Amino acid sequence: MRGQRMNTPVSTTCAYCGVGCGVTMAKGPHGWEASGELAHPANAGRLCVKGAALGETVATGERLLKPSVEGVDADWNTAIEAVAERFSRVIREHGPNAVAFYVSGQLLTEDYYVANKLMKGFIGSANIDTNSRLCMSTAVAAHKAVLGSDTVAGTYEDLELADLLVITGSNMAWTHPVVFQRISAARQKRPGMKVVVIDPRRTATCDIADLHLAISPGMDGFLFDGLFAWLAENRFVDEEYISAHSENYPIARDDALVRFTTVADLANQCGLDANSLETFFRLFASNHRTTTVFSQGINQSSSGVDKATAILQCHLATGRIGKPGATPFSITGQPNAMGGREVGGLANQLAAHMDIANPAHHQLVSEFWQTESLATAAGLKATDLFNAVSDGQIKAIWIMATNPVVSLPDADKVRAALKLCPTVVVSDCVADTDTLALADIKLPAAAWGEKDGSVTNSERCISRQRAFLPLPGEARPDWWIISEVARAMGFGRAFDYRSAADVFREHARLSGYCNAGTRDFDISALAELSDDQYDTMVPVQWPYSTSSAGGTVRLYADGHFFTPSGKARFQSTSPRMPLSQASEAFPFLMNTGRIRDQWHTMTRTARASRLLTHVDEPFVAIHPEDLLSLGLREGQLAKLSNDLGNVVMPVRPDTGVQRGTVFTPIHWNDQFASSARVGSLTPANTDPVSGQPEYKQVAVAISQVPMRWRACLVAADKGVEPPSSDWWCRIPGDHATEWRLAGNTLVTLDALRGHLSAYADDWQTLEDKNGHHHRLVGYRDGKVTIWFAIAPEAVHADATWLGRVMAGLETAAPIALSYGRPLADTDMSALVCSCHRVRQDTLCKAIASGAGDVEKIGAQTRAGTNCGSCIPEIRSLLREHKDQEGGASA
Amino acid sequence: MKPRLIIIGNGMAATRLLSEIYALCDDTFRITVIGAEPEPGYNRVLLSRLLSGEIEPGELVTHELQWYADKGIELITNTRVTEIDRNHRCITLDGSRQIFYDQLVLATGARPFLPPVAGLDLQGVMTFRDMEDCRKIHEKAGNGMRVAVIGGGLLGLEAAHGVNQLGAKVAVVHNADWLLNRQLDAPAAALLQSSLESRGIEVHLGARLASIKGDSDGTVNGIVFENGGSLDCEAVVLATGITPNKELAEQCNLRTNRGICVDGWLRTDDASIYALGECAEVGGHCIGLVEPAWQQASVLAQVLSGNLPQPWQPQPVPTQLKVSGEAVFSAGIIDDQRAESLTLHDPVAGHYRHLLVRNQLLVGTVLYGDTDDGHFYHDLMRREVSIKPIRQHLLFGPQACGVSA
């Protein structure tokens, strides 16, 4: 609460992706404002649009502010007792494996540490898993298999120093914008740098690609296995390094060579052009400084561990691990997935990068925690864990800071399981999530901005998150809540923490306990921090032991690995197709991912209205020719279905997706749309080693959903009850909430007016009976309170502007009011720059008038001059313009 | 000697015709113009503004005496033509002087229609047509005086506004169910009515005038309605429509109907006689507005100079109420039961739009409140543009339809 106390800016770390940018929060005239922290090694002052909007998400509206038990508000004592009593009873009656925690990469390291300690150390079960299972467990497994430890060897700088940067399974322009900006800047300075993007989709990331390999969905494993074989066959490997620092190479090589025939065959198999693939292979062979970044496109796969392993092995075989510009680099999705891995938050980990199956580790942790109950076997991984909830083996579950009803595969089954589970405890900071709706006990957790602790980003950099806001209502930090429950369960001695700093020191001590260089994760240099030192701790990359003063930028450059032999271990892999394949019944493969301005299940990003301007409704991107053959037009509703479930979303033509494939964002859920939880379609096809589900390839059928009407409702009253419909999507805004609706049941204007009369007394009415187009603008006490339009096709209003009109911040002529947008603003094209609200047509006009590059466009329109997240989109407009010019002159 | 062209009438159609003739640099004729009013050419449209005091009489004049002199036009004012002798191609002025013509144009205009009721001859019963009427109303309708305006059409409302501005207490008496019933539909008229009422103008709808009452010295003191009701007033302004001045044509046996029958080239059934403006009737249409009269003048000027232009055809002519602060726009057919209606009605903001569509074409437009887009709609009607692709945005005007305003 420094900011409150001293009214000075507070340095903290961004709440979103795995880049882990330093953010300075300062109180400005319009509330809290975020700016990039110049001194932070990850971002050096940069921020993306989500980070820049952090200040807009800290309002305490729609927050969970009171504990409740069975729907009744309770004080903390009662709630803590209830959780402890129910968990203890289940453990007494059914044993420790009948309870589970499902936690999150959104938790701070300290929270994570306490949760893991309680479950594994004192309850005595390893049934704690985390949503990192859904994003990073594959990388963890591959790292451990090949390198012996879950270590990201490189650092962000390697992405800038590389002569060849390979980006695979990542649309980092949107998912990790600040790292992407760093790469763009580096590439501009060093035009010789080559970037290869491997992705079935043409994404914004391809903007900086010299070569885009539009691989068939899920074939990356074949590609990197083939690359490994080709490198070996053509003697591009570093034999000396291999023999000095690795084991098992000949077997792995021979395995791969058996599978490999020719580059042309491989290209054919991967749906690629042989020349392009050969170009990539030759680039890889000839550039020692090659860095390969991989993320969810690799990890979220039923054969993800083999894919990641193949990538690691291409680097291992060429001796390119942990060297400047030469390293594999797993980039994480969440702000603290790495911190969670460090404390051992996954069901198959123990603590501090120690293994649950390793008796020495077990002994050591038991001693350190002074417990005799330490779990001896791995617990259930996320999907298995919810299966166990489903079949009644698990009778009490505590979910912290995550929304599995949306994010897990086969999400409808998860929902059904939680409905049946006798005790569901949910800790969250927001009041409404699809998961909270199923909670028996709700615990209000502190949110970003209110809690103190640490996070670790993708390059092993530990940064502090610092509170600058008071705790609202009854909200408490997660570590406190867990410790209180532990105390109530009788484990008080081991959970006697007074502060996050207490927890952190213990975590740091454990990392160094009997370590002496035998384990990668060692931050023992931080074990004796005073509270003040913890307060002012600067970002540092681990390992940070007394022998590695100042932290460690890169690991493994010396060729020593954390295996018993000290050598890395080549693995035999078996590249496999995605389990879900297109069939006659389900002819399309659905790919899923993030969009630029949203985060996870939108519980926070949807609070910043500007983040909903880039993309404001769920969508399914389909190739225009497939759209044509499906008889669909842009904006119409399509149903995506398979045996597990279905979703209904508007369609968007996108030439960037391959024919026969579609793309949908992962974010929307029942809070924001009637039918957009893509998780309900995803089968629980998991990797046999990591347990990570295959989110990227899901076979679906697509059909048109004819609707007699589409409607749009904008209301100043955020709790407005929209007229009943067959489909809806809700878009919260600063001054008004927008609902988009569709339906088949005919409604009359009078009925609508009647329904909406709770919000208005006088009406402006637009009627076009024959056009089936009607609009109502409602007034109460002379103020506009509600706006409604219904027509056969989707009606779009500028809800931001209408909200401002409703709030009295804008005046509107009656015509513009009915129109739902300022008439002067004729640019209704897609919003490109969320920061400065610049739309596509404005940009095209600027380009047509001679603004020939991003800088000139920025100078003229301001687009792309703040966070820069939209620069790839601006570039593609520039390219399109150039192509048209070319076409015109030819 | 150049042939002589005589124009009977010196109103807006006649003066426009003169301008058009000179615009064509046509020097074919010796021209004589005979006007019944004492003034040279003036803009009758602005009379309501004159009445309300917004402009001075001088600002109405469009053609000064000097203009006629400069063009060598003989202008005879304050003079009536009493007879046309088609056989001798000769007209008689005020029963005495005779002038021969080679070509004759009848631009005799129209006069106020007088309802067949008792009391028209009482002191204080006035019409609203020319400068003289204006002067009379100015004299009679003083401060606080009660004035009944009979007729809630464009002219009646303009008169009512003018009289209201003079400080009189005005009651508009209208026989239809809503004001401007030829131009507006009921919702638009209701908005207009409440706006007029807020200015202090009383409105009586569905009220048919039965008689005008006077006191013993022959001065108006009230009106009586057909339903027996009555209204006290000290002056009456009659604005119940116009009657084309076709008597001269009838007297010389030209074909007439409501007006003087002419074809699209404004030719009567006598090859050397033409008619235009409010006195003329083309294909069953009589006009009462200045814009079509000016279109006719343009056609006729060409016909007279020996050309055969596109014949004049009645077109949807937009009308606007010339009352400051009231934005009313009407064009085309506004009561077509078979048309599809698009309406936008905002009683709170005092705004209304009604667009009538048939076969994907805009055929009628009624605007109240914000009439800036009137030209856009009129243009769509005139050019017969299919509204199919812009239907959803049509009510929001040109910008929303992707047309720069």
mmCIF file of N, CA and C in Angstrom, chain A residues 762-771 773 775 779 791 793-795 814-815 818-819 823-824 826 828, chain B residues 339-351 353 370 373 391-393 395-397 399-401:
data_model
loop_
_atom_site.group_PDB
_atom_site.id
_atom_site.type_symbol
_atom_site.label_atom_id
_atom_site.label_comp_id
_atom_site.label_asym_id
_atom_site.label_seq_id
_atom_site.Cartn_x
_atom_site.Cartn_y
_atom_site.Cartn_z
ATOM 1 N N ASP A 762 -39.736 7.476 -21.656
ATOM 2 C CA ASP A 762 -40.099 8.046 -22.955
ATOM 3 C C ASP A 762 -39.227 7.392 -24.014
ATOM 4 N N TRP A 763 -39.774 7.339 -25.219
ATOM 5 C CA TRP A 763 -39.093 6.552 -26.251
ATOM 6 C C TRP A 763 -38.921 7.300 -27.553
ATOM 7 N N GLN A 764 -37.749 7.184 -28.098
ATOM 8 C CA GLN A 764 -37.569 7.481 -29.508
ATOM 9 C C GLN A 764 -37.735 6.153 -30.224
ATOM 10 N N THR A 765 -38.518 6.145 -31.289
ATOM 11 C CA THR A 765 -38.820 4.878 -31.948
ATOM 12 C C THR A 765 -38.469 4.930 -33.424
ATOM 13 N N LEU A 766 -37.763 3.941 -33.878
ATOM 14 C CA LEU A 766 -37.546 3.785 -35.317
ATOM 15 C C LEU A 766 -38.297 2.537 -35.742
ATOM 16 N N GLU A 767 -39.098 2.689 -36.787
ATOM 17 C CA GLU A 767 -39.855 1.542 -37.277
ATOM 18 C C GLU A 767 -39.672 1.384 -38.770
ATOM 19 N N ASP A 768 -39.303 0.198 -39.170
ATOM 20 C CA ASP A 768 -39.332 -0.167 -40.582
ATOM 21 C C ASP A 768 -39.906 -1.571 -40.620
ATOM 22 N N LYS A 769 -41.243 -1.627 -40.615
ATOM 23 C CA LYS A 769 -41.906 -2.935 -40.486
ATOM 24 C C LYS A 769 -41.513 -3.868 -41.606
ATOM 25 N N ASN A 770 -41.492 -3.323 -42.826
ATOM 26 C CA ASN A 770 -41.201 -4.202 -43.959
ATOM 27 C C ASN A 770 -39.734 -4.627 -43.976
ATOM 28 N N GLY A 771 -38.867 -3.728 -43.466
ATOM 29 C CA GLY A 771 -37.446 -4.072 -43.373
ATOM 30 C C GLY A 771 -37.140 -4.855 -42.099
ATOM 31 N N HIS A 773 -36.830 -3.858 -39.214
ATOM 32 C CA HIS A 773 -35.771 -3.122 -38.530
ATOM 33 C C HIS A 773 -36.420 -2.120 -37.577
ATOM 34 N N ARG A 775 -35.815 0.291 -33.841
ATOM 35 C CA ARG A 775 -34.891 0.766 -32.808
ATOM 36 C C ARG A 775 -35.675 1.525 -31.745
ATOM 37 N N TYR A 779 -35.607 7.235 -22.772
ATOM 38 C CA TYR A 779 -35.225 8.370 -21.932
ATOM 39 C C TYR A 779 -35.822 8.195 -20.546
ATOM 40 N N ALA A 791 -32.853 -6.114 -36.117
ATOM 41 C CA ALA A 791 -32.921 -6.156 -37.575
ATOM 42 C C ALA A 791 -32.564 -7.565 -38.026
ATOM 43 N N GLU A 793 -30.151 -8.468 -39.913
ATOM 44 C CA GLU A 793 -28.700 -8.645 -39.890
ATOM 45 C C GLU A 793 -28.140 -7.967 -38.637
ATOM 46 N N ALA A 794 -26.928 -8.326 -38.276
ATOM 47 C CA ALA A 794 -26.324 -7.758 -37.069
ATOM 48 C C ALA A 794 -26.294 -6.232 -37.141
ATOM 49 N N VAL A 795 -26.658 -5.607 -36.034
ATOM 50 C CA VAL A 795 -26.645 -4.153 -35.930
ATOM 51 C C VAL A 795 -25.502 -3.785 -34.995
ATOM 52 N N PRO A 814 -30.739 13.814 -32.397
ATOM 53 C CA PRO A 814 -31.644 12.654 -32.415
ATOM 54 C C PRO A 814 -31.274 11.623 -33.476
ATOM 55 N N ILE A 815 -30.804 12.090 -34.633
ATOM 56 C CA ILE A 815 -30.478 11.149 -35.715
ATOM 57 C C ILE A 815 -29.292 10.283 -35.303
ATOM 58 N N SER A 818 -30.228 7.677 -32.753
ATOM 59 C CA SER A 818 -30.854 6.481 -33.290
ATOM 60 C C SER A 818 -29.829 5.638 -34.050
ATOM 61 N N TYR A 819 -28.968 6.318 -34.766
ATOM 62 C CA TYR A 819 -27.915 5.649 -35.522
ATOM 63 C C TYR A 819 -26.998 4.879 -34.567
ATOM 64 N N LEU A 823 -22.415 10.887 -36.096
ATOM 65 C CA LEU A 823 -22.490 10.870 -37.559
ATOM 66 C C LEU A 823 -21.239 11.429 -38.197
ATOM 67 N N ALA A 824 -20.532 12.280 -37.477
ATOM 68 C CA ALA A 824 -19.313 12.825 -38.048
ATOM 69 C C ALA A 824 -18.278 11.721 -38.219
ATOM 70 N N THR A 826 -17.501 8.805 -39.633
ATOM 71 C CA THR A 826 -17.997 7.897 -40.655
ATOM 72 C C THR A 826 -17.137 6.650 -40.747
ATOM 73 N N MET A 828 -16.339 3.395 -39.775
ATOM 74 C CA MET A 828 -16.910 2.306 -38.989
ATOM 75 C C MET A 828 -16.070 1.049 -39.163
ATOM 76 N N ALA B 339 -47.392 2.188 -49.789
ATOM 77 C CA ALA B 339 -45.943 2.342 -49.599
ATOM 78 C C ALA B 339 -45.497 1.731 -48.276
ATOM 79 N N GLU B 340 -44.238 1.352 -48.232
ATOM 80 C CA GLU B 340 -43.638 0.893 -46.975
ATOM 81 C C GLU B 340 -43.127 2.122 -46.233
ATOM 82 N N SER B 341 -43.332 2.103 -44.942
ATOM 83 C CA SER B 341 -42.962 3.279 -44.155
ATOM 84 C C SER B 341 -41.741 3.002 -43.300
ATOM 85 N N LEU B 342 -40.813 3.932 -43.322
ATOM 86 C CA LEU B 342 -39.706 3.922 -42.375
ATOM 87 C C LEU B 342 -39.853 5.182 -41.533
ATOM 88 N N THR B 343 -39.996 5.006 -40.229
ATOM 89 C CA THR B 343 -40.213 6.196 -39.401
ATOM 90 C C THR B 343 -39.210 6.276 -38.260
ATOM 91 N N LEU B 344 -38.923 7.480 -37.889
ATOM 92 C CA LEU B 344 -38.091 7.727 -36.708
ATOM 93 C C LEU B 344 -38.774 8.843 -35.929
ATOM 94 N N HIS B 345 -39.212 8.541 -34.748
ATOM 95 C CA HIS B 345 -40.070 9.455 -34.007
ATOM 96 C C HIS B 345 -39.481 9.684 -32.622
ATOM 97 N N ASP B 346 -39.141 10.920 -32.342
ATOM 98 C CA ASP B 346 -38.571 11.233 -31.033
ATOM 99 C C ASP B 346 -39.327 12.387 -30.403
ATOM 100 N N PRO B 347 -40.402 12.066 -29.688
ATOM 101 C CA PRO B 347 -41.197 13.146 -29.100
ATOM 102 C C PRO B 347 -40.405 13.934 -28.059
ATOM 103 N N VAL B 348 -39.430 13.317 -27.452
ATOM 104 C CA VAL B 348 -38.658 14.021 -26.420
ATOM 105 C C VAL B 348 -37.810 15.122 -27.055
ATOM 106 N N ALA B 349 -37.117 14.765 -28.120
ATOM 107 C CA ALA B 349 -36.252 15.747 -28.780
ATOM 108 C C ALA B 349 -37.016 16.577 -29.806
ATOM 109 N N GLY B 350 -38.302 16.236 -30.076
ATOM 110 C CA GLY B 350 -39.069 16.963 -31.083
ATOM 111 C C GLY B 350 -38.520 16.698 -32.465
ATOM 112 N N HIS B 351 -38.422 15.427 -32.779
ATOM 113 C CA HIS B 351 -37.815 15.061 -34.047
ATOM 114 C C HIS B 351 -38.612 13.957 -34.714
ATOM 115 N N ARG B 353 -38.987 11.638 -38.630
ATOM 116 C CA ARG B 353 -38.715 11.357 -40.041
ATOM 117 C C ARG B 353 -39.665 10.269 -40.500
ATOM 118 N N ASP B 370 -35.011 18.185 -37.697
ATOM 119 C CA ASP B 370 -33.732 18.384 -38.359
ATOM 120 C C ASP B 370 -33.952 18.050 -39.833
ATOM 121 N N ASP B 373 -31.112 16.916 -44.005
ATOM 122 C CA ASP B 373 -30.944 15.825 -44.959
ATOM 123 C C ASP B 373 -32.017 15.827 -46.050
ATOM 124 N N ARG B 391 -30.954 0.610 -47.061
ATOM 125 C CA ARG B 391 -32.207 0.725 -46.310
ATOM 126 C C ARG B 391 -31.983 0.844 -44.796
ATOM 127 N N GLN B 392 -31.088 0.009 -44.271
ATOM 128 C CA GLN B 392 -30.922 0.001 -42.809
ATOM 129 C C GLN B 392 -30.377 1.338 -42.287
ATOM 130 N N HIS B 393 -29.732 2.090 -43.136
ATOM 131 C CA HIS B 393 -29.149 3.352 -42.700
ATOM 132 C C HIS B 393 -29.890 4.567 -43.231
ATOM 133 N N LEU B 395 -32.646 6.151 -42.742
ATOM 134 C CA LEU B 395 -33.218 7.180 -41.869
ATOM 135 C C LEU B 395 -32.148 8.070 -41.237
ATOM 136 N N PHE B 396 -30.891 7.626 -41.292
ATOM 137 C CA PHE B 396 -29.853 8.386 -40.605
ATOM 138 C C PHE B 396 -29.138 9.380 -41.517
ATOM 139 N N GLY B 397 -29.583 9.445 -42.776
ATOM 140 C CA GLY B 397 -29.049 10.481 -43.647
ATOM 141 C C GLY B 397 -27.827 10.073 -44.438
ATOM 142 N N GLN B 399 -24.545 10.668 -44.457
ATOM 143 C CA GLN B 399 -23.268 10.173 -43.917
ATOM 144 C C GLN B 399 -23.353 8.700 -43.577
ATOM 145 N N ALA B 400 -24.474 8.333 -42.951
ATOM 146 C CA ALA B 400 -24.633 6.932 -42.567
ATOM 147 C C ALA B 400 -24.752 6.046 -43.797
ATOM 148 N N CYS B 401 -25.264 6.624 -44.901
ATOM 149 C CA CYS B 401 -25.428 5.833 -46.124
ATOM 150 C C CYS B 401 -24.155 5.847 -46.966
#
